[in-house]
mmCIF file of C-alpha atoms and ligand atoms in Angstrom:
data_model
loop_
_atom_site.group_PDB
_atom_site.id
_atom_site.type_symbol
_atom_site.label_atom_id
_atom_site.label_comp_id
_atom_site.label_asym_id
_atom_site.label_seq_id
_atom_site.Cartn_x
_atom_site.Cartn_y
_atom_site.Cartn_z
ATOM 1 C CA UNK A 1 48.433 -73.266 139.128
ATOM 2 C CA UNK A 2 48.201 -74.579 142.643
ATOM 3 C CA UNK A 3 47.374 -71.960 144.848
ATOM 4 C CA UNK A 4 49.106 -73.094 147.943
ATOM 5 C CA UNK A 5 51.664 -76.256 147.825
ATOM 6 C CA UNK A 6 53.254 -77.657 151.335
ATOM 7 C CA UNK A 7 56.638 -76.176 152.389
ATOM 8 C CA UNK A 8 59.157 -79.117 153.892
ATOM 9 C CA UNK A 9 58.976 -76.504 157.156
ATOM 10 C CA UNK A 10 55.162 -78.326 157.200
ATOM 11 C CA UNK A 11 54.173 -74.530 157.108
ATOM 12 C CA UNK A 12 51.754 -73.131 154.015
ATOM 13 C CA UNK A 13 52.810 -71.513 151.419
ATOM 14 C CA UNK A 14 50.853 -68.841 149.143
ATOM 15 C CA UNK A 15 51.300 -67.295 145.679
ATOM 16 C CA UNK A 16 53.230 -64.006 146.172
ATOM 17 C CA UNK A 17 54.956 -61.153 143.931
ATOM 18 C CA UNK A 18 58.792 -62.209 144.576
ATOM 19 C CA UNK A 19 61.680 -60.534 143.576
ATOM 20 C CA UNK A 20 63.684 -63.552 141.994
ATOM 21 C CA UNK A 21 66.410 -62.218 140.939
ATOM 22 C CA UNK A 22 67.356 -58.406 141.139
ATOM 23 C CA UNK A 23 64.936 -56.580 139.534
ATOM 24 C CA UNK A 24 63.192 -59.283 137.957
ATOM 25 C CA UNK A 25 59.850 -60.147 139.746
ATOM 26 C CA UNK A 26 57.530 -63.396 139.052
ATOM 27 C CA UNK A 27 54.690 -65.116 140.897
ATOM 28 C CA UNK A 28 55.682 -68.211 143.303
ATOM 29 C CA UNK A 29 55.027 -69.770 146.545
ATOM 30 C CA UNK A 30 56.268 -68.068 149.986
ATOM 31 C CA UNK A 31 56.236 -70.305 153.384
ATOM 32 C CA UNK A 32 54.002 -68.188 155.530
ATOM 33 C CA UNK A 33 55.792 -70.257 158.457
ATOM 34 C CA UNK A 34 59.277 -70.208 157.759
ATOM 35 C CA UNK A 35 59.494 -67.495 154.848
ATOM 36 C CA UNK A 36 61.202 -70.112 152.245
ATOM 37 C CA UNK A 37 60.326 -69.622 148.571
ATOM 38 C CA UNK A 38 59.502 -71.973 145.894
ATOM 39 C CA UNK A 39 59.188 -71.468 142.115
ATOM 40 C CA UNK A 40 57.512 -73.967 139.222
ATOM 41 C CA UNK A 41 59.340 -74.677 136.578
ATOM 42 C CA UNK A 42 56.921 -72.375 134.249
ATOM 43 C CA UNK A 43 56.500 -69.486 136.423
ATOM 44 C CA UNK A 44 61.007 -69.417 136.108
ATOM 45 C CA UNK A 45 60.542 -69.972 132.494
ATOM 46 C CA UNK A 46 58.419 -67.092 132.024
ATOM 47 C CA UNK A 47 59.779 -64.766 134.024
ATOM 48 C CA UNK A 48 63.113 -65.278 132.176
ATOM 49 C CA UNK A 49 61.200 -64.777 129.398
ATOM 50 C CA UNK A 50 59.646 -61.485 130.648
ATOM 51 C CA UNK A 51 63.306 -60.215 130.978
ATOM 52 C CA UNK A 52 64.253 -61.134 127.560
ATOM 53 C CA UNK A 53 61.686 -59.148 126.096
ATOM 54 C CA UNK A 54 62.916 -56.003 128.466
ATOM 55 C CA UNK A 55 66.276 -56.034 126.539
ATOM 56 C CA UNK A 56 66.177 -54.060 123.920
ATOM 57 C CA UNK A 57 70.063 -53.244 122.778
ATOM 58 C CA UNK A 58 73.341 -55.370 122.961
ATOM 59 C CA UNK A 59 76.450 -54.176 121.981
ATOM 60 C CA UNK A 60 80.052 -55.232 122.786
ATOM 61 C CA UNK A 61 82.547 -52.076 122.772
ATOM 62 C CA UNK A 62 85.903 -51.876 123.522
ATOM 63 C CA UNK A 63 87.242 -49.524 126.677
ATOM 64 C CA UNK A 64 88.855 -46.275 125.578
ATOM 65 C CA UNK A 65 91.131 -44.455 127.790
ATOM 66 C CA UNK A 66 91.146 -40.621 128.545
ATOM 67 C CA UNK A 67 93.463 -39.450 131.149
ATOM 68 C CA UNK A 68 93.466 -41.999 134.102
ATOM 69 C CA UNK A 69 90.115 -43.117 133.163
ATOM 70 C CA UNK A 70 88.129 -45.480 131.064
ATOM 71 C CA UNK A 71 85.435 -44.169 128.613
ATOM 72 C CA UNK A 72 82.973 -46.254 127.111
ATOM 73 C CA UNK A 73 81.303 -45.027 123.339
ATOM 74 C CA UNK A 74 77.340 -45.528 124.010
ATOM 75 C CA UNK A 75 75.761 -46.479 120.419
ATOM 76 C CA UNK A 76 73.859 -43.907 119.070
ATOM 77 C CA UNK A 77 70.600 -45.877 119.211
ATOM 78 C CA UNK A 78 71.044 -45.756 122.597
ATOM 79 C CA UNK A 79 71.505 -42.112 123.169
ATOM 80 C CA UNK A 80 68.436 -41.830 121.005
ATOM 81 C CA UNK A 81 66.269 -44.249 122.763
ATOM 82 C CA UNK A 82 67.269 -42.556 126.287
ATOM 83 C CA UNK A 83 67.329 -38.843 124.970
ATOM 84 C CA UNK A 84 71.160 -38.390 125.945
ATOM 85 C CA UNK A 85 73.225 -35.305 125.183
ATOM 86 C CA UNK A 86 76.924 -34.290 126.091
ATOM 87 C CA UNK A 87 76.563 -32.780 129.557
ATOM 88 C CA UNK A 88 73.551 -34.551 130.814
ATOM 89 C CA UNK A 89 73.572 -36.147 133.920
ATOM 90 C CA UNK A 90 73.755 -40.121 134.244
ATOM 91 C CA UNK A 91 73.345 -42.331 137.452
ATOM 92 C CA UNK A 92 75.824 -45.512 137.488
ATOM 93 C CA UNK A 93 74.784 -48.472 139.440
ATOM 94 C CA UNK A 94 76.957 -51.257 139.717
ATOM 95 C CA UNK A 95 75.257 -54.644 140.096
ATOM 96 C CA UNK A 96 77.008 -57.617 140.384
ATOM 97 C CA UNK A 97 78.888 -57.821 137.250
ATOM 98 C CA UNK A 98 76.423 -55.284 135.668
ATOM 99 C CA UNK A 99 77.003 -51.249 134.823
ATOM 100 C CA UNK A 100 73.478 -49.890 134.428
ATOM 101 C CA UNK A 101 73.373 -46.242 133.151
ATOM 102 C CA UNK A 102 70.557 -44.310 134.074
ATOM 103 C CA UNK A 103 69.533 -41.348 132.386
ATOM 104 C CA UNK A 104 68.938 -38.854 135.572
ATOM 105 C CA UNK A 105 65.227 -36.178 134.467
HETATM 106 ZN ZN1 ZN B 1 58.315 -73.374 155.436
#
């Protein structure tokens, strides 16, 4: 890998730890003139791939309905992987089109 390539600013660029997409990180190249980024085609591909690997469950589930609100079954080995109980706390972050569930220590 190149450690510097030339930014169309004419400014330098130099590898950095950049957040490429949220919460997914990989090496590229950051302008130190005009602060534009710039990613190879195999640092993207193995990022992606770096994410992938962090996956470890998918389900699909259909929304259930208690009350005026909607309640989502969590598969069990989920709750076992996490250490979830009735009546423990959970954080909800909303992320784009994303629910992540946090277990909350
Ligand atoms: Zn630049």
């Amino acid at each position: 890998m190149k450690k510097s390539i030339k930014c169309d600013c004419g400014g330098r660029t130099a590898v950095t730890e950049l957040e490429i997409l949220p919460g997914l990180f990989s090496e590229g190249y950051k302008c130190q003139k005009c602060g534009d980024t710039e990613f190879t085609e195999e640092q993207m591909r193995s990022a992606l791939k770096k994410k992938e690997k962090a996956i470890k469950l998918m389900v699909t589930r259909k929304l259930g309905r208690v009350g005026g609100s909607l309640v989502l079954r969590i598969p069990n080995s989920a709750t076992k992987a996490m250490n979830l109980k009735s009546g423990k706390e959970v954080r909800i972050l909303l992320e784009s089109k994303k629910l992540i569930i946090e277990a909350v220590d």
